[in-house]
Structures are given as C-alpha cells and as structure tokens.
PDB file of C-alpha atoms and ligand atoms in Angstrom:
ATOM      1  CA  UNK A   1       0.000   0.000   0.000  1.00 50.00           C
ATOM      2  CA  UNK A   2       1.459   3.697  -1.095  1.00 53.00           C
ATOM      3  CA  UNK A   3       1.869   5.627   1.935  1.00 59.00           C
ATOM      4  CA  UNK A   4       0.779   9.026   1.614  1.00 65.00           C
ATOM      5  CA  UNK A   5       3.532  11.834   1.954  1.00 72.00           C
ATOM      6  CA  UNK A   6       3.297  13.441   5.423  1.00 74.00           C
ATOM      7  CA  UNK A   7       3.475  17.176   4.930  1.00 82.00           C
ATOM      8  CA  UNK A   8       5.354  17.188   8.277  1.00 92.00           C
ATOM      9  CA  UNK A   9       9.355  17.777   7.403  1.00 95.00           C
ATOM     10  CA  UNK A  10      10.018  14.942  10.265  1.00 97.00           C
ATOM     11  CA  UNK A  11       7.332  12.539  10.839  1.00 96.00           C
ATOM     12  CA  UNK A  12       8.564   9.450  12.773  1.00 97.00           C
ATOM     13  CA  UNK A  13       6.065   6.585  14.488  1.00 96.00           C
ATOM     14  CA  UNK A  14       7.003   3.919  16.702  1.00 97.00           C
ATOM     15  CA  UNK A  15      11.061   3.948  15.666  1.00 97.00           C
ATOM     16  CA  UNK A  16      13.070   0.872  17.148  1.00 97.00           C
ATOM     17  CA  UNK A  17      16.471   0.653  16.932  1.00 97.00           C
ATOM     18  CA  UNK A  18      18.876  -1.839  18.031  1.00 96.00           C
ATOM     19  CA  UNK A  19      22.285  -2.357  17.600  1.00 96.00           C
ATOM     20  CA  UNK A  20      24.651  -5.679  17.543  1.00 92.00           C
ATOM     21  CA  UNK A  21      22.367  -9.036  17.080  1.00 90.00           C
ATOM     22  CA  UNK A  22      21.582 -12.378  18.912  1.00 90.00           C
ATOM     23  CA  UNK A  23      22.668 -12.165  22.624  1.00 90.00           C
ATOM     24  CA  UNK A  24      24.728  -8.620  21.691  1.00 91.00           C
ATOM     25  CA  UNK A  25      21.695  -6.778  20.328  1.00 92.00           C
ATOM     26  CA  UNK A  26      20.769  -3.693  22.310  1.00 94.00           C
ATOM     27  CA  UNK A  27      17.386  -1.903  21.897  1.00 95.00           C
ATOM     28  CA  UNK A  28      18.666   2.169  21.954  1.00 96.00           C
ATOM     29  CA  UNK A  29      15.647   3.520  20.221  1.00 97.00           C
ATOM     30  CA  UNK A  30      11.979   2.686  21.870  1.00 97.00           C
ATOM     31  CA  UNK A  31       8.709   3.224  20.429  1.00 97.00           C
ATOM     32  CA  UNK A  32      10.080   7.183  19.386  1.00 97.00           C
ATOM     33  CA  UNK A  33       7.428   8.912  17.735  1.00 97.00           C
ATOM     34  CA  UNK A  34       7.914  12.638  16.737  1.00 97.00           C
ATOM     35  CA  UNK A  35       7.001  15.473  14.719  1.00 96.00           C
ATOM     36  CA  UNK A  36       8.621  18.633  13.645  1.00 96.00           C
ATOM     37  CA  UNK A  37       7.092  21.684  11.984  1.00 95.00           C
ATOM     38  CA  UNK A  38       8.083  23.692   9.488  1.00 94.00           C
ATOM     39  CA  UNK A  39      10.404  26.224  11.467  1.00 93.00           C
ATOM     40  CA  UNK A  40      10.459  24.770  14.208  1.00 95.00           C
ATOM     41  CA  UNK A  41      13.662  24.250  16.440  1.00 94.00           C
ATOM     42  CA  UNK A  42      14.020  20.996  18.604  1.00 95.00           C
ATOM     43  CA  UNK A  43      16.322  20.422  20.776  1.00 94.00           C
ATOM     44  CA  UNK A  44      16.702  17.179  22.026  1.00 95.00           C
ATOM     45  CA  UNK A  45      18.231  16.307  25.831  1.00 93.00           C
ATOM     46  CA  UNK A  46      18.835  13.548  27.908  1.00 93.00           C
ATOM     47  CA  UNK A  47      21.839  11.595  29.617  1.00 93.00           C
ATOM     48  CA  UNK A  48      24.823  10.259  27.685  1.00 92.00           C
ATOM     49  CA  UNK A  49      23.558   6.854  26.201  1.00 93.00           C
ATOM     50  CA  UNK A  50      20.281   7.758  25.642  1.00 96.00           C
ATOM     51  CA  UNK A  51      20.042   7.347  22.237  1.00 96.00           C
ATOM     52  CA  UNK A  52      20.087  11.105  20.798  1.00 95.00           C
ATOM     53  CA  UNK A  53      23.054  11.141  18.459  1.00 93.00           C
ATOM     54  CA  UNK A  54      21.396   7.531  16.805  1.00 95.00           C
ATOM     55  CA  UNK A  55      18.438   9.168  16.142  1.00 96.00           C
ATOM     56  CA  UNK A  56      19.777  12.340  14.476  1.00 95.00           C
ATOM     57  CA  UNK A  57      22.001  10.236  12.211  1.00 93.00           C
ATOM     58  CA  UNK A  58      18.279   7.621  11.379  1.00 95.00           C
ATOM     59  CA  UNK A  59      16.586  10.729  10.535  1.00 97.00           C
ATOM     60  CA  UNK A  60      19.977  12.144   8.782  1.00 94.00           C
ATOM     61  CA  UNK A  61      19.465   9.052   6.509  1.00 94.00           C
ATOM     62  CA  UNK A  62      23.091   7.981   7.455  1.00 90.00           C
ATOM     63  CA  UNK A  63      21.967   4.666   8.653  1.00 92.00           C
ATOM     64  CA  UNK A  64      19.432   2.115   7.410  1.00 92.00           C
ATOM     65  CA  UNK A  65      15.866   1.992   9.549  1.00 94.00           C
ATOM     66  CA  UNK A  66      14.659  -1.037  11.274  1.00 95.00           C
ATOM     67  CA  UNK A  67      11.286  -0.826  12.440  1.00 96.00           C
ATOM     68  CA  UNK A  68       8.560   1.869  12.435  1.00 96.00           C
ATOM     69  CA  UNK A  69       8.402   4.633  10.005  1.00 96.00           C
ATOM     70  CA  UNK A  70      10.552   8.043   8.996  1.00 96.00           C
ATOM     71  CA  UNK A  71       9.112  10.290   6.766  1.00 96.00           C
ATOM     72  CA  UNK A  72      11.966  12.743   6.367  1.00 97.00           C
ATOM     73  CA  UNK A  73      10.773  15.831   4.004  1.00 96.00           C
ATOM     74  CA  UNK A  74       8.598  13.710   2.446  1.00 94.00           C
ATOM     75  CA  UNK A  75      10.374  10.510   1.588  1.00 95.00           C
ATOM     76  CA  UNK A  76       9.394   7.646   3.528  1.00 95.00           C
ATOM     77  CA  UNK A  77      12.873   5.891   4.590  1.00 95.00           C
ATOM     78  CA  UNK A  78      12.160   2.208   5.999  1.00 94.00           C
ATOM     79  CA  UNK A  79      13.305   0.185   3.329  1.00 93.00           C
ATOM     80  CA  UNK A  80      14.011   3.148   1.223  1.00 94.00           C
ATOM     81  CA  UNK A  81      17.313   2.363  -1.709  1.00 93.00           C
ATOM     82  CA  UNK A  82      20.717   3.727  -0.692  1.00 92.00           C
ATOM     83  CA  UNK A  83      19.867   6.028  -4.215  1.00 92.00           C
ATOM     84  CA  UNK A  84      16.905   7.655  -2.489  1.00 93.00           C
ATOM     85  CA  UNK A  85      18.931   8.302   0.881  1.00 93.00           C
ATOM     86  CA  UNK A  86      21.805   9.513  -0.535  1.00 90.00           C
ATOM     87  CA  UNK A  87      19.888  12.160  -2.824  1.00 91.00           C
ATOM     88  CA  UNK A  88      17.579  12.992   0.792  1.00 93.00           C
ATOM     89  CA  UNK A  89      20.963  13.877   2.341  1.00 91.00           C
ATOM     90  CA  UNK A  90      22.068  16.290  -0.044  1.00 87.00           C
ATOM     91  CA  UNK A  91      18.581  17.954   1.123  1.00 91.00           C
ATOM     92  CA  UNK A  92      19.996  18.364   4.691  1.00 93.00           C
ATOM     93  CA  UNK A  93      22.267  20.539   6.727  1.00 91.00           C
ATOM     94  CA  UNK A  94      24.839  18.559   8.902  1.00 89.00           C
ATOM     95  CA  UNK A  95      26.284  20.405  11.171  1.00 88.00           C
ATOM     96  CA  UNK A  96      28.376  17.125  13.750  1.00 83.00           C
ATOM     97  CA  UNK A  97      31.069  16.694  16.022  1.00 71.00           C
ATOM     98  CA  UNK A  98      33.731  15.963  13.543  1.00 64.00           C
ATOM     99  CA  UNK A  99      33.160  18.683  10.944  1.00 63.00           C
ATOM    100  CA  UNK A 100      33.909  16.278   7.649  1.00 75.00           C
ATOM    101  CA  UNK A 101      35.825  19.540   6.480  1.00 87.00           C
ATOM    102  CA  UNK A 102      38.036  18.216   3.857  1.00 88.00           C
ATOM    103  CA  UNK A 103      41.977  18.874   4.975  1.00 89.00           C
ATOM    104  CA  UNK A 104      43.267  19.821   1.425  1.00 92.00           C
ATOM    105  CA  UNK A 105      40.608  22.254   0.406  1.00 93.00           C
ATOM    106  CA  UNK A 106      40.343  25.919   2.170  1.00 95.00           C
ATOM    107  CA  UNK A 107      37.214  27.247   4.099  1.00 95.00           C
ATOM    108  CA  UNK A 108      36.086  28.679   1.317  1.00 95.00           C
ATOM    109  CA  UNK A 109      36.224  25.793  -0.894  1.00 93.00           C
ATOM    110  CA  UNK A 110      34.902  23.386   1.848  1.00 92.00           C
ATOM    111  CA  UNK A 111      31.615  25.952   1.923  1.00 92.00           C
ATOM    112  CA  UNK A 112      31.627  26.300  -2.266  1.00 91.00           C
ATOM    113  CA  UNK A 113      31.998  22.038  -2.572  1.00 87.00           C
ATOM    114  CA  UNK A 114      28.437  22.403  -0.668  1.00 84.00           C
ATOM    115  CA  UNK A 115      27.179  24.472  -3.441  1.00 84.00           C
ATOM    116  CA  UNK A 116      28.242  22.315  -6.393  1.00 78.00           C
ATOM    117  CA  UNK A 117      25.134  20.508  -6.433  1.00 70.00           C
ATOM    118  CA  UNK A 118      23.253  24.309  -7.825  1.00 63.00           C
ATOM    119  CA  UNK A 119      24.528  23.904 -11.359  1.00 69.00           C
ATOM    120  CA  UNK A 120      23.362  27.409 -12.012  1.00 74.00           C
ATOM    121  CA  UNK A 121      26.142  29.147 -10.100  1.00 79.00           C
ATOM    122  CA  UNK A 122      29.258  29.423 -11.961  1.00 84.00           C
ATOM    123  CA  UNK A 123      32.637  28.442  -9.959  1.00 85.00           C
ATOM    124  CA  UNK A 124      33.437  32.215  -9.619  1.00 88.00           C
ATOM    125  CA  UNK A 125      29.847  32.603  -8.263  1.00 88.00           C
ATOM    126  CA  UNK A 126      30.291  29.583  -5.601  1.00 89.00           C
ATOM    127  CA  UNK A 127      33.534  30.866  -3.968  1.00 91.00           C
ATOM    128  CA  UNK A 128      31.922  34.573  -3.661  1.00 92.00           C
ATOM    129  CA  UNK A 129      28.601  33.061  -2.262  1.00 91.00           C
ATOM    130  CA  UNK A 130      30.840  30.545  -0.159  1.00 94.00           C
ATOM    131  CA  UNK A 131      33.050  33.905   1.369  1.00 95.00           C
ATOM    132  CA  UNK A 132      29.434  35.802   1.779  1.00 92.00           C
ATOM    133  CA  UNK A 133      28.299  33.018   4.156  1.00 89.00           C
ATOM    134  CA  UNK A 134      31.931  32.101   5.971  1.00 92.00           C
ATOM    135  CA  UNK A 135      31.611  36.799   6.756  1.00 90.00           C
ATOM    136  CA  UNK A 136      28.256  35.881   8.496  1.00 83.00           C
ATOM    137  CA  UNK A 137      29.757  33.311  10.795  1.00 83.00           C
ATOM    138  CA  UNK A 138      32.494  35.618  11.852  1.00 85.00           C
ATOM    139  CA  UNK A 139      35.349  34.398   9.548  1.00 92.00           C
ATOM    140  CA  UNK A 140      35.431  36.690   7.009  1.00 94.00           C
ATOM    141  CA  UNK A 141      39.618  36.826   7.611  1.00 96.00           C
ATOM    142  CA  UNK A 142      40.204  33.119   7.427  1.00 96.00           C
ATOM    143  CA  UNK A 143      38.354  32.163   4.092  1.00 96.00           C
ATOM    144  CA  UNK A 144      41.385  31.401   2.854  1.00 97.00           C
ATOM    145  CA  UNK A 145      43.036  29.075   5.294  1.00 97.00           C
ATOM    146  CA  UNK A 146      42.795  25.121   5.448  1.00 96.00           C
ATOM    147  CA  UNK A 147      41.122  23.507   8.205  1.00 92.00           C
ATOM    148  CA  UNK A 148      44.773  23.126  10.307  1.00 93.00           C
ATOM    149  CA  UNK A 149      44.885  26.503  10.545  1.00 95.00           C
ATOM    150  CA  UNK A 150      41.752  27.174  12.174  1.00 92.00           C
ATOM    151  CA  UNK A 151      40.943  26.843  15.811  1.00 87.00           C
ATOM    152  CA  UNK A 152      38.261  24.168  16.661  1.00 82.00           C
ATOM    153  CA  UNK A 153      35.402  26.941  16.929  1.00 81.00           C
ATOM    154  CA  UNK A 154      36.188  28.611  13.914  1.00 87.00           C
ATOM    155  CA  UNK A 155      36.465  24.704  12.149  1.00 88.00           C
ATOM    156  CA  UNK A 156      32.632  24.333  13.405  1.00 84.00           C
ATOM    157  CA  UNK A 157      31.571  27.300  12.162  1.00 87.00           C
ATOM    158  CA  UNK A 158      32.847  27.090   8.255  1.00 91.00           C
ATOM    159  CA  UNK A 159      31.158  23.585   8.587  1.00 88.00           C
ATOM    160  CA  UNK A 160      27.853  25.693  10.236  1.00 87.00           C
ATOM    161  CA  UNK A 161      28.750  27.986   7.299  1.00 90.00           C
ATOM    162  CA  UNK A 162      28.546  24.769   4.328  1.00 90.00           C
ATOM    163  CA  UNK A 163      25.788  23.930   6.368  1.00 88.00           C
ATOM    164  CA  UNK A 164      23.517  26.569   5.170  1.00 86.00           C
ATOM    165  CA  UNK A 165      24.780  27.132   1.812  1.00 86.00           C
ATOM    166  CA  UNK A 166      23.111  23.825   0.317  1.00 79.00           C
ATOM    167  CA  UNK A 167      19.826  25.740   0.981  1.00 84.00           C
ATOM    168  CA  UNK A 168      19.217  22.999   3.309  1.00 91.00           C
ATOM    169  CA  UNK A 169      15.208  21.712   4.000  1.00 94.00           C
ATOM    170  CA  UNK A 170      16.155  20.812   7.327  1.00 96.00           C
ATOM    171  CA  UNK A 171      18.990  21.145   9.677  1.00 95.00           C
ATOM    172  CA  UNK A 172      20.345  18.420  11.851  1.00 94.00           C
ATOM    173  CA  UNK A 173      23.077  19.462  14.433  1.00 92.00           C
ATOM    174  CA  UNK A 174      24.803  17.627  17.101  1.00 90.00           C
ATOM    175  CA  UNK A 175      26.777  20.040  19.718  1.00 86.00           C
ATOM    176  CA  UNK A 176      26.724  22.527  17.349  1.00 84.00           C
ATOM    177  CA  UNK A 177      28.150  25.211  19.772  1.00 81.00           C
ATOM    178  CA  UNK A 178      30.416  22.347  21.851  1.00 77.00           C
ATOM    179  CA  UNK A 179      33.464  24.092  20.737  1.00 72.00           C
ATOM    180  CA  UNK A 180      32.664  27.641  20.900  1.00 75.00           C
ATOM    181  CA  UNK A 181      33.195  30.474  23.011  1.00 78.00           C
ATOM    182  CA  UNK A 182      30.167  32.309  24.163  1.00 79.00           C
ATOM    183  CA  UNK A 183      30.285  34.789  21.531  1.00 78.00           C
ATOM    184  CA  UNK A 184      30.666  32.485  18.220  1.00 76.00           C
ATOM    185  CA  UNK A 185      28.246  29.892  20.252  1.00 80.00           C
ATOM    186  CA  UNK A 186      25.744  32.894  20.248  1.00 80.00           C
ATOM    187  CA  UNK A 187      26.849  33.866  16.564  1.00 78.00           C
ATOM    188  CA  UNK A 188      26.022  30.197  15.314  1.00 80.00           C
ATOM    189  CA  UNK A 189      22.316  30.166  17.336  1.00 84.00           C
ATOM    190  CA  UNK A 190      21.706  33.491  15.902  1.00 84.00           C
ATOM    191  CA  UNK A 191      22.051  32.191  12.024  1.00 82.00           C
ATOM    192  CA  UNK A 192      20.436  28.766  12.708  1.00 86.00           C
ATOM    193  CA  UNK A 193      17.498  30.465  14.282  1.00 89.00           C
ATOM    194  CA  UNK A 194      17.447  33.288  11.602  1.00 86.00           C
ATOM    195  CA  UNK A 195      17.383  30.002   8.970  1.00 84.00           C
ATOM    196  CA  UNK A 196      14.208  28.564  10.451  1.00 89.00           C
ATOM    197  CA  UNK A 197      12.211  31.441  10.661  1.00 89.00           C
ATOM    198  CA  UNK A 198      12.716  33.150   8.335  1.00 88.00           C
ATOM    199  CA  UNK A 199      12.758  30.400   5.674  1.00 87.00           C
ATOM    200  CA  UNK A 200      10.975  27.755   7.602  1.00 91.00           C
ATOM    201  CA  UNK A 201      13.730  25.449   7.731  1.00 93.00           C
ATOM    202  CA  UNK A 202      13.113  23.066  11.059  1.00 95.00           C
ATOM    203  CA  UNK A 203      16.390  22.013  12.928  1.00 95.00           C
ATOM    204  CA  UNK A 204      17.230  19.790  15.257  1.00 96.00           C
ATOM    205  CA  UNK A 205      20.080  19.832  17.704  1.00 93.00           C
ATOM    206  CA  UNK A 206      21.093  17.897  20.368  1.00 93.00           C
ATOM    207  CA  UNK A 207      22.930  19.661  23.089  1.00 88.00           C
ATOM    208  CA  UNK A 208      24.168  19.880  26.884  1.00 83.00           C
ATOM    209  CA  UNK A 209      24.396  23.581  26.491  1.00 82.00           C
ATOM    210  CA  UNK A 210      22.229  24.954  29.105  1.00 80.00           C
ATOM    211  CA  UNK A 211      23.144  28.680  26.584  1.00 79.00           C
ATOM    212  CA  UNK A 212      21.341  27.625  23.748  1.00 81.00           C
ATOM    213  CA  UNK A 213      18.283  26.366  25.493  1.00 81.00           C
ATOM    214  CA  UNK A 214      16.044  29.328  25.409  1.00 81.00           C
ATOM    215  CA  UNK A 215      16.291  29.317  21.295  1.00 85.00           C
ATOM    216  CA  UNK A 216      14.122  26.068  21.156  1.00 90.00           C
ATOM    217  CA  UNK A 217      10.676  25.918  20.116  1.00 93.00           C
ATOM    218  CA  UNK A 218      10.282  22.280  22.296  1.00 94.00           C
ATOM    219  CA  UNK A 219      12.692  20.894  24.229  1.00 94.00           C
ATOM    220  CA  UNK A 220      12.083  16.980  23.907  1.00 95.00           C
ATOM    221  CA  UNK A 221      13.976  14.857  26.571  1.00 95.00           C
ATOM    222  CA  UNK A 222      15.042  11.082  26.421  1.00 96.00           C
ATOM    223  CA  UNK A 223      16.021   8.419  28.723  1.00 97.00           C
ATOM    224  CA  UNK A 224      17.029   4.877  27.418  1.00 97.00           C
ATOM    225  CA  UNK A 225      15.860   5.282  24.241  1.00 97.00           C
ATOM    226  CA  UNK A 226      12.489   6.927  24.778  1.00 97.00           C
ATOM    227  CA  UNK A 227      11.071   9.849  24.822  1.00 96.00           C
ATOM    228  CA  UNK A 228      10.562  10.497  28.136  1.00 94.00           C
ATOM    229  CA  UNK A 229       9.217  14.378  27.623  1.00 90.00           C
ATOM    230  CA  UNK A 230       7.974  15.464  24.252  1.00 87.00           C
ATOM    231  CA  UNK A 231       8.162  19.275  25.343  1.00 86.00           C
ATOM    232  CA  UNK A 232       5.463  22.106  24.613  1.00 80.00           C
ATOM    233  CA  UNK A 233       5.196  24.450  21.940  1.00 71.00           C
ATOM    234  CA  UNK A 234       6.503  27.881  23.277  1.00 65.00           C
ATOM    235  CA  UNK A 235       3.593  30.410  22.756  1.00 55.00           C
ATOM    236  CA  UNK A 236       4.020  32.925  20.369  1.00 50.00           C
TER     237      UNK A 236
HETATM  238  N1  LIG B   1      27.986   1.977  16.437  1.00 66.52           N
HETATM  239  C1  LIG B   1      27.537   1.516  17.598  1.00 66.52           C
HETATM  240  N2  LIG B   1      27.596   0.199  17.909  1.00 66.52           N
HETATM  241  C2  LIG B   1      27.143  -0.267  19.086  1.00 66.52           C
HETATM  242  N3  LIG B   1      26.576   0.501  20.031  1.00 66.52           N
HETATM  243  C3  LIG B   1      26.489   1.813  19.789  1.00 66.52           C
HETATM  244  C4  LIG B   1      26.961   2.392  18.572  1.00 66.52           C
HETATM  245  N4  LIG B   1      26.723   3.735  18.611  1.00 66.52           N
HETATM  246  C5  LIG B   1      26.138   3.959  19.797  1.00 66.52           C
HETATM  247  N5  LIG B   1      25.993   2.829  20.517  1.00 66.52           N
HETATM  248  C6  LIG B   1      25.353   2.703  21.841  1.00 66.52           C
HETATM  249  O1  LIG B   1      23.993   3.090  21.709  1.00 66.52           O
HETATM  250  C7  LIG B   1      23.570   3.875  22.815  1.00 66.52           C
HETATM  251  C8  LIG B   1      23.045   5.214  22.340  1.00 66.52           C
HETATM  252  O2  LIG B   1      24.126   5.987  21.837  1.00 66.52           O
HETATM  253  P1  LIG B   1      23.942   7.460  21.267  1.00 66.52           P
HETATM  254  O3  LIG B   1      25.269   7.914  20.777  1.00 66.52           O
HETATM  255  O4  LIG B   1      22.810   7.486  20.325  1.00 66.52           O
HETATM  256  O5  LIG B   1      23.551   8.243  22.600  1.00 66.52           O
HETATM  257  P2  LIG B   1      23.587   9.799  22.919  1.00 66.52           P
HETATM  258  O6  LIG B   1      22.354  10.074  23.696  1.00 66.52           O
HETATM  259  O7  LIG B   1      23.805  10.567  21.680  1.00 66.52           O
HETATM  260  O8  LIG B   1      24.866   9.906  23.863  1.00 66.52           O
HETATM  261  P3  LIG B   1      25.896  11.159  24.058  1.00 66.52           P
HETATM  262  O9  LIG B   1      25.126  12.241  24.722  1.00 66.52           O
HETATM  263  O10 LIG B   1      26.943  10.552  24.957  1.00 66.52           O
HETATM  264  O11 LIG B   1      26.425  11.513  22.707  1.00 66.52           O
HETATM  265  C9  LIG B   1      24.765   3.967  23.737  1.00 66.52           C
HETATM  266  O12 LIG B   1      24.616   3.016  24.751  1.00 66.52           O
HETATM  267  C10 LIG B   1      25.940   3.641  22.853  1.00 66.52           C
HETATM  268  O13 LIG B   1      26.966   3.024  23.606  1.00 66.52           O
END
C-alpha cells in the first residue's frame, strides 16, 4: 500500500532501533514517535547513552531503519534504496562533532563544494557566495586558510557555514556550539534560528548547552531510548 507523503518535514512513528544481534543486540531507540514543523527548532536532551546522536544520524538518513516509520521531508525511509537516501541527504544541513571539512581544500572551498550541487552558479559565483556566508559566521579573515589553521570553533563554524549554503530543507546538528566560546556559540544560534524562521527550515540539535536552550521551540527529553518528555510548543 502507497503511503501518503506526510506534509510534516520529520514525521517518525514507533522507531526501534537496536544495535549488535543475537545475545549482543541492544534496543537504543523505543517506540520514538515525533514530529517537527516547518520552522520549528528541537532540541533534544537527555543523559549520555540515551540514544540522541542515533536518532539524528536515522533521521539524517546515514543509517538504514529497522522498524517503524521516517518520513523525512517527504520521503518515507524504511526500506528506502541507498539512491533515495543519498539524494535525501544532499537535502539536509549537517552540522556534527567531527566537521567532515576536507583537509586539502580551504574554508572557502569546503563551503563552495556544498554548493556544487546548484549547477546554475558558476565556480566564480560559488567561492563569492561561499566567502558571503563564511563573513556571516564571523570568519570573514580566514576564508582562505585550510582547516589546520583554524581553531576548533572557527572549524565548526565554516562547517555551520557549508551547512547553510546547500539551501538545506532541514537542519540536523549535534553540539553545534560544543566548541565555541560564548560569543561564536551565540553567533552560530543566531544564524540557525534566523534560517528557520525566516525560511521555515526546522532544525534539530542535540545539546548539553544549558546557553542555547532558550532558542528552542520544544525541548524533547530522552532516557534509554524513549522519549521520556515530548516538550510544549513555546507560545508565540
Ligand atoms: N555503532 C555503535 N555500535 C554499538 N553501540 C552503539 C553504537 N553507537 C552507539 N551505541 C550505543 O547506543 C547507545 C546510544 O548511543 P547514542 O550515541 O545514540 O547516545 P547519545 O544520547 O547521543 O549519547 P551522548 O550524549 O553521549 O552523545 C549507547 O549506549 C551507545 O553506547
């Protein structure tokens, strides 16, 4: 039977996730149903372990679903092709841990790469977009240096920076503001929460920053897999 595309950007029922198998296998997702809005900002909480960083990178289409259903911007992922997930990713904004900024390349090329798949813009028009967005994260001096030459804040925020240049449909963070000082950490929550309201992009992060709590929406907790506190919508 055709499921019918959820107009929701992130629509997930009854997830279970489990990794290992036979005596090793170890349920980390429970039952996790969710929904994000259009816009909206979720953060997501709970003790190491819990399962939050698994469920950013199911939803992230970086690893195959096992049981329940993800609609992800409209493409339903259990038992969706490696084709379909790949081409979904290239529809989100990663901002993780470990950056995935590419050694050899400078800032500005690591933002442009992101911009490759627009075959409109012309190379000359990629590396002037890619320097517009690295001066709006602060690093309008250091478009020109490689990765080693940048301190661990200023790495995240080139890769905030690539990021938002794929026009991204939805934003998926994990410690986004981890390595940052207070002012860059409030730099990079200003931009992401500029991004989803002004062009409706929804994001996700997970975070133990108690500083970037107030710019969520909902603030959904989880303990051993489940979601212990699906949070309320902030009034207006
Ligand atoms: N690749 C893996 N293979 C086996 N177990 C894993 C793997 N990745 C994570 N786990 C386990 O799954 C559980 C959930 O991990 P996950 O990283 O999703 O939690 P988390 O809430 O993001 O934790 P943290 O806040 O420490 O990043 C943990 O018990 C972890 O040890």
């Amino acid at each position: 039977m055709e499921m019918l595309r959820s107009p929701i950007p992130v629509d997930l029922r009854g997830l279970n996730y489990a990794y290992g198998e036979g005596e090793l296998k170890r349920l980390v997702l429970r039952d996790v149903t969710l929904a994000v809005q259009p816009g909206e900002i979720v953060l997501l909480t709970g003790p190491s372990g819990s399962g939050k960083t698994t469920l950013l990178t199911l939803i992230g289409a970086l690893r195959a679903m096992q049981e329940g259903s993800a609609q992800v911007l409209g493409e339903e992922l259990r038992g969706a092709s490696e084709g379909t997930r790949v081409k979904l990713r290239r529809r989100i904004g990663f901002i993780f841990q470990n950056h995935n900024l590419l050694g050899f390349l400078t800032a500005r090329q690591n933002v442009a790469m992101a911009l490759e798949q627009d075959g409109a813009l012309a190379e000359g028009a990629r590396l002037k977009r890619a320097a517009e967005l690295l001066a709006a994260v602060g690093l309008a001096d250091h478009v020109d240096k490689l990765p080693s030459q940048l301190s661990g804040g200023q790495r995240q925020r080139v890769s905030v920076a690539r990021a938002l240049a794929a026009d991204p449909g939805l934003v998926l963070a994990d410690e986004p503001t981890a390595a940052l000082d207070k002012a860059s950490g409030q730099e990079v929550v200003k931009l992401l929460r500029n991004l989803a309201k002004s062009r409706g992009v929804p994001i996700l992060l997970v975070t133990h920053d108690p500083r970037i709590l107030d710019i969520a929406d909902r603030i959904v907790s989880m303990e051993d897999g489940r979601i212990v506190d699906a949070g309320k919508e902030k009034a207006a």
